[in-house]
Short mmCIF file of C-alpha atoms in Angstrom, two decimals:
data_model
loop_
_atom_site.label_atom_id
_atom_site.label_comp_id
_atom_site.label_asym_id
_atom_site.label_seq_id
_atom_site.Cartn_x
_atom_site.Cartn_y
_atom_site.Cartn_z
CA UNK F 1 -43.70 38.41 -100.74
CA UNK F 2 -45.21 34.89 -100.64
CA UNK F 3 -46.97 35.65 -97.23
CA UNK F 4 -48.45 38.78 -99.28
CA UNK F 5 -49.79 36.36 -102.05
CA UNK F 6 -51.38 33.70 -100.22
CA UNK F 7 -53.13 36.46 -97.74
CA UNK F 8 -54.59 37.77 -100.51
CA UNK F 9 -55.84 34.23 -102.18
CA UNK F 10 -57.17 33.15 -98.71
CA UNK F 11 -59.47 37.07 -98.82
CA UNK F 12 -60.39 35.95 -102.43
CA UNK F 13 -61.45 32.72 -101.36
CA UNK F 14 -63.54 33.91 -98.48
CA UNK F 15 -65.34 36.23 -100.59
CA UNK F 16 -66.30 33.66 -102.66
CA UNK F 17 -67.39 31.54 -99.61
CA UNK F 18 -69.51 34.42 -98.47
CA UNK F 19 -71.20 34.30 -102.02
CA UNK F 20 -71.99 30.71 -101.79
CA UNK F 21 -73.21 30.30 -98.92
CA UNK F 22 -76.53 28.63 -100.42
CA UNK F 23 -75.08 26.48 -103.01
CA UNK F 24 -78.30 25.45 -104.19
CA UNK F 25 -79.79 28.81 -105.08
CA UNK F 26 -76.12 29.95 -106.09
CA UNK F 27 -75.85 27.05 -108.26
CA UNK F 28 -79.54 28.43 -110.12
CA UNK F 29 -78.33 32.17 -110.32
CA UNK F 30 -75.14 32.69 -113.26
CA UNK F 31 -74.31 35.67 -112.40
CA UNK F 32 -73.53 34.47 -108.31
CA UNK F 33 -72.19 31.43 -110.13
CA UNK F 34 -69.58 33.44 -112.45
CA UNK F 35 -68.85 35.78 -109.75
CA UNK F 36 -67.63 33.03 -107.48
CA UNK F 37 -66.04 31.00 -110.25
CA UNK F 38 -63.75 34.73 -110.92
CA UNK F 39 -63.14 34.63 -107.44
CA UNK F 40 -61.81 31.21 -107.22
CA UNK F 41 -59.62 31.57 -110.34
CA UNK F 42 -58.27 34.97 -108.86
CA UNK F 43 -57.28 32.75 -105.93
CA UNK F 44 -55.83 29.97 -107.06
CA UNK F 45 -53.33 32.60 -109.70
CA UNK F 46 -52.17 34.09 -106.60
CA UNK F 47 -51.39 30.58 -104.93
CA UNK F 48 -49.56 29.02 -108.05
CA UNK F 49 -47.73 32.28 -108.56
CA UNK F 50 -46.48 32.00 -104.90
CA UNK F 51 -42.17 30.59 -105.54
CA UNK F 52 -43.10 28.08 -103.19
CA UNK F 53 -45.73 26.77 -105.01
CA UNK F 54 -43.94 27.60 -108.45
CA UNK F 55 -40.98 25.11 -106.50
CA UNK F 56 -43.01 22.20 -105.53
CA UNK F 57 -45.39 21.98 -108.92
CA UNK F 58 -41.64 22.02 -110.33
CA UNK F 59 -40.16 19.14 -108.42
CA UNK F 60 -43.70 17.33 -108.38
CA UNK F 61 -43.52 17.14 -112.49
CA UNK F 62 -39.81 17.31 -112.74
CA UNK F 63 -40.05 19.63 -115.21
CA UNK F 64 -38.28 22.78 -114.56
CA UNK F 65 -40.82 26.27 -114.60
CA UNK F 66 -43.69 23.47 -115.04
CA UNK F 67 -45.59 26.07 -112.54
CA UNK F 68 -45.64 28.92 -115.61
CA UNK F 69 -47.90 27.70 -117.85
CA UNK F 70 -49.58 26.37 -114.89
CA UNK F 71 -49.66 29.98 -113.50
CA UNK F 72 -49.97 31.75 -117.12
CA UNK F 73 -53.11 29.51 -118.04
CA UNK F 74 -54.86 29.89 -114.61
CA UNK F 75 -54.44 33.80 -115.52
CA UNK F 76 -56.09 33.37 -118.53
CA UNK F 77 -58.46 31.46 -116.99
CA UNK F 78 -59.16 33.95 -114.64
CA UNK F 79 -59.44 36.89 -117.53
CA UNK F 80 -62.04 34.97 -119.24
CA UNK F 81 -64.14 34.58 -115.99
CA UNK F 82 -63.69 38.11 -115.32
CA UNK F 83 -65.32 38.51 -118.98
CA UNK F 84 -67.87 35.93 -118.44
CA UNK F 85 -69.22 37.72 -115.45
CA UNK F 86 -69.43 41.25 -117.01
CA UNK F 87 -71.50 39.39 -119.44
CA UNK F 88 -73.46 38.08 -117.04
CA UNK F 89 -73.79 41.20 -114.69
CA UNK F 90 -74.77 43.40 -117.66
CA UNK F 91 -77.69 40.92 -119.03
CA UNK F 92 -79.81 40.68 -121.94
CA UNK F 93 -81.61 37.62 -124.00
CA UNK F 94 -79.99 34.30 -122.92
CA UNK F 95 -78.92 33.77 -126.51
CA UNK F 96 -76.99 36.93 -126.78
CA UNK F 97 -75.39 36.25 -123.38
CA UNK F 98 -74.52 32.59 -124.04
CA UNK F 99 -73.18 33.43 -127.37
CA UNK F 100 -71.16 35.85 -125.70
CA UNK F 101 -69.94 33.65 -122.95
CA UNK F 102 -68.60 31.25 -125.57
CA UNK F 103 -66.92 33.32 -127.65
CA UNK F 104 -65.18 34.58 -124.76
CA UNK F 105 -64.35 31.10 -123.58
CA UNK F 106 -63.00 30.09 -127.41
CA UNK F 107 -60.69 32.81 -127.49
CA UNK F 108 -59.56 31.92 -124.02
CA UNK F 109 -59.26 28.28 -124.31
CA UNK F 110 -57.32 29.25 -127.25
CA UNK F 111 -54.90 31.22 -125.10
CA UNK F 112 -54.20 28.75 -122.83
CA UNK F 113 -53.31 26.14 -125.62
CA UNK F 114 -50.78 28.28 -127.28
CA UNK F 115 -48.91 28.88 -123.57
CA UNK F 116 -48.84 25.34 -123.69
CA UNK F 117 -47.59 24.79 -127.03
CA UNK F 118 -45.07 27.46 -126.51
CA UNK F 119 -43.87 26.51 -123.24
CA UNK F 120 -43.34 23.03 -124.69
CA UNK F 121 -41.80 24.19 -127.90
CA UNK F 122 -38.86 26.98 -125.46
CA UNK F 123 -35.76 25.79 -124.25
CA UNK F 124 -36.31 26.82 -120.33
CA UNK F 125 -34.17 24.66 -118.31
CA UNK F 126 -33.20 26.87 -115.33
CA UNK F 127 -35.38 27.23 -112.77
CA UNK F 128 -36.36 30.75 -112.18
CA UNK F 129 -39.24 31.35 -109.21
CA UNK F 130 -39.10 35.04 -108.96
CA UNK F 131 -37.73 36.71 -112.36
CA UNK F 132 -38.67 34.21 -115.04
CA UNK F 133 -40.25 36.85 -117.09
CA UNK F 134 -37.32 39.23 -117.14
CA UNK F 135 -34.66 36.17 -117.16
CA UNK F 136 -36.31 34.69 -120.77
CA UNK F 137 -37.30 37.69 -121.77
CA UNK F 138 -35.06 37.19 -124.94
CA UNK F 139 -35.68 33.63 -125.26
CA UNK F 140 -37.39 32.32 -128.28
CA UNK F 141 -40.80 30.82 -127.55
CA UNK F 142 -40.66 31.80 -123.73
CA UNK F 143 -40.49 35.36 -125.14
CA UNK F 144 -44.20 34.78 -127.10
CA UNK F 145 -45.19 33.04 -123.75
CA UNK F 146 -44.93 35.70 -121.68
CA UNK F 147 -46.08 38.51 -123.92
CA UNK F 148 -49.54 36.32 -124.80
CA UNK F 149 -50.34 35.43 -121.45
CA UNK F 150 -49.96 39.63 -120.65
CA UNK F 151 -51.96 40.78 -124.24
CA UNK F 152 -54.63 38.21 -123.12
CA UNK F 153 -55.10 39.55 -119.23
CA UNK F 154 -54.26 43.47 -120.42
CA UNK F 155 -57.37 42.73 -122.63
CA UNK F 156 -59.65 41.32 -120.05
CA UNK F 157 -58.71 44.46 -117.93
CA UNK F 158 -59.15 47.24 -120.70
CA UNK F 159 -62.32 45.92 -121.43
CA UNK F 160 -63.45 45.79 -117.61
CA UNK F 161 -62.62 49.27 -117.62
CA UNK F 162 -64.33 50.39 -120.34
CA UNK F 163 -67.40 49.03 -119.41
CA UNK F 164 -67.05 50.27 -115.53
CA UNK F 165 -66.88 53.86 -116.84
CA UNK F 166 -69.90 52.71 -119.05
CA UNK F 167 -71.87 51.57 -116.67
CA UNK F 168 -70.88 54.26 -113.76
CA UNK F 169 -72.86 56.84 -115.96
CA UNK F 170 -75.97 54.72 -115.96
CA UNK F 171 -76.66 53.34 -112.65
CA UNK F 172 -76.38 54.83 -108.88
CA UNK F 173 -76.38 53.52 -105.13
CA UNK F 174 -74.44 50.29 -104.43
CA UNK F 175 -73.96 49.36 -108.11
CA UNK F 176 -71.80 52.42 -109.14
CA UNK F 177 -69.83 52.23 -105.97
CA UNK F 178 -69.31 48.93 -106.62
CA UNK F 179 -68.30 49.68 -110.39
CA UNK F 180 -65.67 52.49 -108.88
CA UNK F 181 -63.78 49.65 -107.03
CA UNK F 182 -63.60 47.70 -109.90
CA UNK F 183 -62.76 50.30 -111.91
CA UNK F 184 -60.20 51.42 -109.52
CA UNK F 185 -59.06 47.49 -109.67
CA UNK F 186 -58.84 47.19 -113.28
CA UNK F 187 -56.67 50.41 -113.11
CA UNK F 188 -54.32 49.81 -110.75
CA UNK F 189 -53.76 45.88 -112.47
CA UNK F 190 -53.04 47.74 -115.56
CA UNK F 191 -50.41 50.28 -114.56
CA UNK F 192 -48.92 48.79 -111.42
CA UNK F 193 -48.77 45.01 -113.02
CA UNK F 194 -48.84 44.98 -116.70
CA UNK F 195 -47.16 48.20 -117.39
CA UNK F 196 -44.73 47.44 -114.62
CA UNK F 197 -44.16 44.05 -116.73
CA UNK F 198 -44.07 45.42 -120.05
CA UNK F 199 -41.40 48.25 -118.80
CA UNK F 200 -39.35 45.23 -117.43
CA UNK F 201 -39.59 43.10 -120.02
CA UNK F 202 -38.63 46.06 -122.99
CA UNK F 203 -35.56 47.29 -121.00
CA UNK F 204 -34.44 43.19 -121.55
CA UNK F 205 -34.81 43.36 -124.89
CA UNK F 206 -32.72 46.97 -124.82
CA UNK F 207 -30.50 45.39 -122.32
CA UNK F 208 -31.25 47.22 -119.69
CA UNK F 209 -32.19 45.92 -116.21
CA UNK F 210 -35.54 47.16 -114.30
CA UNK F 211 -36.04 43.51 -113.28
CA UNK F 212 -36.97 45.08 -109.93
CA UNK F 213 -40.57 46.15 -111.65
CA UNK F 214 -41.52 42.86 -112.79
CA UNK F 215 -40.12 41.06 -108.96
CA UNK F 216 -41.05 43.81 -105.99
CA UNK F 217 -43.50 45.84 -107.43
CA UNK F 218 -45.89 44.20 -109.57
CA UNK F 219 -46.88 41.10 -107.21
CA UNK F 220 -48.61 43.65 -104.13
CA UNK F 221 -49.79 45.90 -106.88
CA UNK F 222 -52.09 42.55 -108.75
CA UNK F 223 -52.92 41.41 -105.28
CA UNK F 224 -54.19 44.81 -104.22
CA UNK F 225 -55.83 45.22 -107.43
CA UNK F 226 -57.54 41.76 -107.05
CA UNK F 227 -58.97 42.87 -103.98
CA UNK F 228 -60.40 46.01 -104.83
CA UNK F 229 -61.78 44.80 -108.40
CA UNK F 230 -63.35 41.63 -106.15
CA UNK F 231 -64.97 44.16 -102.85
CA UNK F 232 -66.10 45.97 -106.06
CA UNK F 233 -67.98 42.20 -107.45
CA UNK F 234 -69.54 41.69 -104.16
CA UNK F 235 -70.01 44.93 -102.11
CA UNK F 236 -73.41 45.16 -104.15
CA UNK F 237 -74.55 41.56 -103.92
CA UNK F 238 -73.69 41.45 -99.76
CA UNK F 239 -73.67 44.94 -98.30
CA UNK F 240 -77.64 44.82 -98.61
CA UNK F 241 -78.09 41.80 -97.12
CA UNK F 242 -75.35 42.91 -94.55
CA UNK F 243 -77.65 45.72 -93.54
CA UNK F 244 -80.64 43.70 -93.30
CA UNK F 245 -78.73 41.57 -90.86
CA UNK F 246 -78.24 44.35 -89.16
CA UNK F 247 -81.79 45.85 -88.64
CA UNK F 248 -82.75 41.74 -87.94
CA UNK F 249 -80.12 41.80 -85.15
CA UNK F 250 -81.41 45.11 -83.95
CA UNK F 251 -85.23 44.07 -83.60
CA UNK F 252 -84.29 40.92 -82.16
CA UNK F 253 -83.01 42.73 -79.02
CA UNK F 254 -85.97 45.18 -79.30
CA UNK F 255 -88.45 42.60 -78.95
CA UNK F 256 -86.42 41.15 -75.47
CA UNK F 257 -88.56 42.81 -72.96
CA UNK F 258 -91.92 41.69 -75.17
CA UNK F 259 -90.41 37.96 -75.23
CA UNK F 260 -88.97 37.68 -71.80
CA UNK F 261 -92.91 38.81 -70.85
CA UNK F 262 -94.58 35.89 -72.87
CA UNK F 263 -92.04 33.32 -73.31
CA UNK F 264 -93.62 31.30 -70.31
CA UNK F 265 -96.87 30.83 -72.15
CA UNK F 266 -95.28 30.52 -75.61
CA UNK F 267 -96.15 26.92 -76.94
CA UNK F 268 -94.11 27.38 -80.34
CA UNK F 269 -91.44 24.72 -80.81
CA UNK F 270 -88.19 26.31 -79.28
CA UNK F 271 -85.77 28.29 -81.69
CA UNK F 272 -82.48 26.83 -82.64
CA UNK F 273 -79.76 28.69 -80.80
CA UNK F 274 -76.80 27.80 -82.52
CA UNK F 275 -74.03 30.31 -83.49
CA UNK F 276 -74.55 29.75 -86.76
CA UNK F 277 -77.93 31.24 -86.83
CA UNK F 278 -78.15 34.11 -88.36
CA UNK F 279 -79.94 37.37 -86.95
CA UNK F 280 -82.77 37.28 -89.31
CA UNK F 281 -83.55 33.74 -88.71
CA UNK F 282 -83.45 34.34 -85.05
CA UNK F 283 -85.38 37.26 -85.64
CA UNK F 284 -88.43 35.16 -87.03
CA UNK F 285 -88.36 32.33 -84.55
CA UNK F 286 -88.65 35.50 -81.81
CA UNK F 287 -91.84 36.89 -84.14
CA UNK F 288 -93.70 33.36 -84.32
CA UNK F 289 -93.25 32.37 -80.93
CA UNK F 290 -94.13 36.18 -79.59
CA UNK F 291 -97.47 35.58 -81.59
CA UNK F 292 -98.26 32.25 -80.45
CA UNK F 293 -98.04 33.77 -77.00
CA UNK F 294 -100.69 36.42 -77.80
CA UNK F 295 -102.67 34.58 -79.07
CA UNK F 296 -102.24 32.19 -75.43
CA UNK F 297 -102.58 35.24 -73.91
CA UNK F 298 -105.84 36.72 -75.29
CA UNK F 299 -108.27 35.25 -73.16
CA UNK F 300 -106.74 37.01 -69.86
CA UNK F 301 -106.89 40.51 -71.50
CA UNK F 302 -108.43 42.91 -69.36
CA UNK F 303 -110.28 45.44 -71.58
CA UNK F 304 -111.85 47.75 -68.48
CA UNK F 305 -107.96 48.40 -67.47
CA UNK F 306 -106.58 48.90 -71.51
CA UNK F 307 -109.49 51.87 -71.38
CA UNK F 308 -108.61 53.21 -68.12
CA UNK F 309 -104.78 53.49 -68.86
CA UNK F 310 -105.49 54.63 -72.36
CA UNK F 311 -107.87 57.45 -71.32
CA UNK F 312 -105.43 58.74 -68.40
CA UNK F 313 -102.76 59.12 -71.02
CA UNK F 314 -105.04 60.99 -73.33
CA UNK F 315 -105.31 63.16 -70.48
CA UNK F 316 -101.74 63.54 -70.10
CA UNK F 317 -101.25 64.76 -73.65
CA UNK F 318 -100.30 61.86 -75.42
CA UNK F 319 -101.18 60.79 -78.70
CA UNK F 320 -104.12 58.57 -79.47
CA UNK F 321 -101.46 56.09 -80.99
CA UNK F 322 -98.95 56.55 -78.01
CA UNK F 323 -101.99 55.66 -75.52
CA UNK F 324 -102.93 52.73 -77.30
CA UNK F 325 -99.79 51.38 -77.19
CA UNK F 326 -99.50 52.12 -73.39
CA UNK F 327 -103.17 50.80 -72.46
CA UNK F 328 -102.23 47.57 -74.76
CA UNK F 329 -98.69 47.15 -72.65
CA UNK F 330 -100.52 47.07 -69.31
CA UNK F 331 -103.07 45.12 -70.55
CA UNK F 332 -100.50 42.22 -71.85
CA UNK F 333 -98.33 42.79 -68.71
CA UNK F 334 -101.86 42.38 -66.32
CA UNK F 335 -102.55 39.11 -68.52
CA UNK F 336 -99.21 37.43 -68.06
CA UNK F 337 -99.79 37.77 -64.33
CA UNK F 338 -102.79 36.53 -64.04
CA UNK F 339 -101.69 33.50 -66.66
CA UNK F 340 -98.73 32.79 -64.69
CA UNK F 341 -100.48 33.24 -61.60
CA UNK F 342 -103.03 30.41 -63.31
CA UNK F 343 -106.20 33.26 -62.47
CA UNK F 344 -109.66 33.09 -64.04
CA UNK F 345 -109.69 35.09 -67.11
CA UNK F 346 -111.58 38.46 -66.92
CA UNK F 347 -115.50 38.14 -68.04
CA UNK F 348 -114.99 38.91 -71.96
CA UNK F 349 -116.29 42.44 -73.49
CA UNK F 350 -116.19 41.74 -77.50
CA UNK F 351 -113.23 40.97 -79.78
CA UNK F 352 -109.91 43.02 -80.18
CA UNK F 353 -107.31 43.14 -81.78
CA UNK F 354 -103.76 44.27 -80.84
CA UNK F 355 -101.88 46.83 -82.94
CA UNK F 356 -99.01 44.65 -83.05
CA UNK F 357 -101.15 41.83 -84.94
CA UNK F 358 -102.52 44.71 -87.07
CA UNK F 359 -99.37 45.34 -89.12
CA UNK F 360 -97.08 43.08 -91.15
CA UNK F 361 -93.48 42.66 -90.24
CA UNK F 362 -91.70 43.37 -86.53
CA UNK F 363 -92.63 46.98 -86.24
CA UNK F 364 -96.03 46.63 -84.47
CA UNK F 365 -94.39 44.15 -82.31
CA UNK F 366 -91.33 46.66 -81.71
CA UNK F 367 -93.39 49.19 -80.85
CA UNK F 368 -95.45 47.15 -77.99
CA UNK F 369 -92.22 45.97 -76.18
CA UNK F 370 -90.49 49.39 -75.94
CA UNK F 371 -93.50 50.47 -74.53
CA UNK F 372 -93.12 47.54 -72.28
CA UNK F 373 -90.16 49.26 -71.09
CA UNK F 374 -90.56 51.84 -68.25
CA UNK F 375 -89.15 55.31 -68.76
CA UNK F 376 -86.29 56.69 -66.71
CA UNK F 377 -87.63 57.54 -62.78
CA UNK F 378 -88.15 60.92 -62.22
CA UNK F 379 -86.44 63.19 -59.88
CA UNK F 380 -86.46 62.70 -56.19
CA UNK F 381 -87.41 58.66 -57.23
CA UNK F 382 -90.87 59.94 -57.68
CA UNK F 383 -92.56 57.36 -60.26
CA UNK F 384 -94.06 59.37 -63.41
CA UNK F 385 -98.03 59.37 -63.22
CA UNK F 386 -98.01 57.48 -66.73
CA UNK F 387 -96.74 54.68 -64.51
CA UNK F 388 -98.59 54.86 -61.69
CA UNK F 389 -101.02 52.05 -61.60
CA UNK F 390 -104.63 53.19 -62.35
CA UNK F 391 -106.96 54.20 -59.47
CA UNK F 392 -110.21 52.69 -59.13
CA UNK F 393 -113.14 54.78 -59.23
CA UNK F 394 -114.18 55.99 -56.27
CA UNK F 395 -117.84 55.14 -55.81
CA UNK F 396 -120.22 58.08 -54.46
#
């Protein structure tokens, strides 16, 4: 059971890692701020509810069940971020939300005294790691203990759930799948955790024993509902930048055959090509340095050949976009020949401009290195007649 506890604090904690992974901006933005201070507190409840945790705070303080007020109040602590962050996530003048935000924190920090108090005021002298809230069920003091640390989380989930079904109606996309998980969080903390508590601790009072509620299943069923409630916080903060990741990573190896072309000319300082670099950043190193080289490149281009190759696939049937592209390939694959080959430019014919420099973003420069890229042979090894290389005129 422990090894299911601290798996799941370690997954909370690297979500919230993932969140602030610019602590400077994160530090600017409250809602990325709340959101990882949730996550954190989430964490740390599952590590001090761990027994061996609960066993070492106890020897450390010498005070025996020291570690359930400890636990208890990080709980609370944890409700009232939960609280702060709808706050946050849902908006509105920063008056309203900061009135909001303390309220919330007043009633919380109000909590956490009285589990204190109580705690302090309870005779609790055996040391109980796995049952103490069936075990002093009937004990005065412990018995308020337990039953205000549970009112104060059931609250912070009934209210998260409230507003999730809210909200769902409202928005779409990311955000309402998001608000689902949560939802589906909040739901499963409330009848797999507290309900599984409250049934345990009731049949106590009856004198009955369903300890086995409160001990095997509530623990997985908080940690699984801590998971889903925080995939449901950050799926709409990460997933889009996740995706644009993606498309970065994707253009980046589009743009190899254009870069391996011009990277000899290139006189941009050199990318950093450390792991850590992420695909977008890599992805704009690759754009500057590709346009440095064109622009290294432009006094070698050949215009006579970019109009011969364009106009013989015209004649094949392409289209006038599809030829330009193909004249403009040759023409930058002629020109990095002749640079490398340290030839005399061509005479110059007038200014021009490449598509690729035409159009913001990677897709003009995407385009010009697949067409860099030469189609499959066709059959028999016969070499397409887009390919071939352009035939002189023949002079009469």
């Amino acid at each position: 059971m422990s090894l299911v506890v601290y798996l799941a604090a370690f997954v909370f904690g690297m979500t919230s890692v993932l969140l602030f992974r610019r602590p400077r901006r994160a530090m600017r933005n409250p809602l990325t701020l709340s959101t990882c201070a949730a996550i954190v507190l989430g964490a740390l409840v599952f590590v001090c509810a761990a027994p061996p945790t609960l066993a070492t705070v106890n020897e450390l303080t010498g005070v025996p069940n020291f570690g359930a007020p400890l636990t208890y109040g990080m709980l609370s602590a944890y409700s009232c971020a939960v609280l702060v962050l709808l706050i946050n996530w849902r908006g509105g003048t920063r008056a309203r939300v900061r009135r909001l935000v303390l309220r919330a924190v007043a009633a919380y920090g109000v909590l956490v005294v009285a589990i204190v108090v109580l705690f302090s005021l309870a005779d609790a002298d055996t040391e109980r790691l796995t049952d103490l809230d069936t075990y002093y069920a009937t004990t005065p003091f412990m018995r308020e203990m337990i039953l205000l640390y549970l009112v104060g989380h059931s609250a912070a989930m009934l209210v998260m759930c409230a507003v999730c079904v809210k909200w769902g109606r409202e928005v779409g996309g990311l955000l309402r799948t998001g608000l689902r998980l949560i939802l589906l969080g909040a739901l499963l903390d409330v009848v797999g955790f507290q309900l599984a508590k409250y049934t345990a601790i009731v049949a106590r009072w009856t004198g009955h024993d369903l300890d086995f509620l409160s001990t095997t299943l509530a623990p997985p069923m908080a940690s699984l509902a801590a998971l889903l409630c925080s995939a449901g916080f950050v799926l709409p903060r990460l997933l889009p930048s996740a995706r644009a990741q993606w498309r970065g990573l994707g253009d980046y190896r589009r743009l190899a055959p254009l870069w391996s072309l011009v990277r000899s000319v290139s006189t941009a300082p050199k990318p950093p090509t450390g792991w850590w670099q992420l695909p977008q950043a890599r992805l704009q190193w690759r754009e500057v340095s590709i346009h440095d080289a064109l622009l290294a490149l432009a006094p070698y281009f050949d215009h006579r050949l970019r109009e011969r190759v364009r106009d013989t696939a015209l004649r094949e049937g392409r289209s006038a976009h599809q030829a330009r592209l193909a004249a403009e390939a040759a023409m930058l694959a002629d020109a990095a020949r002749r640079a490398a080959a340290r030839e005399e430019p061509p005479e110059p014919t007038g200014a021009y401009r490449l598509h690729a420099t035409e159009v913001s973003g990677t897709g003009g420069l995407v385009e010009l290195a697949q067409a860099l890229v030469p189609p499959p042979a066709a059959p028999g090894g016969a070499v397409p007649p887009s390919l071939a290389e352009p035939e002189e005129p023949h002079v009469a």
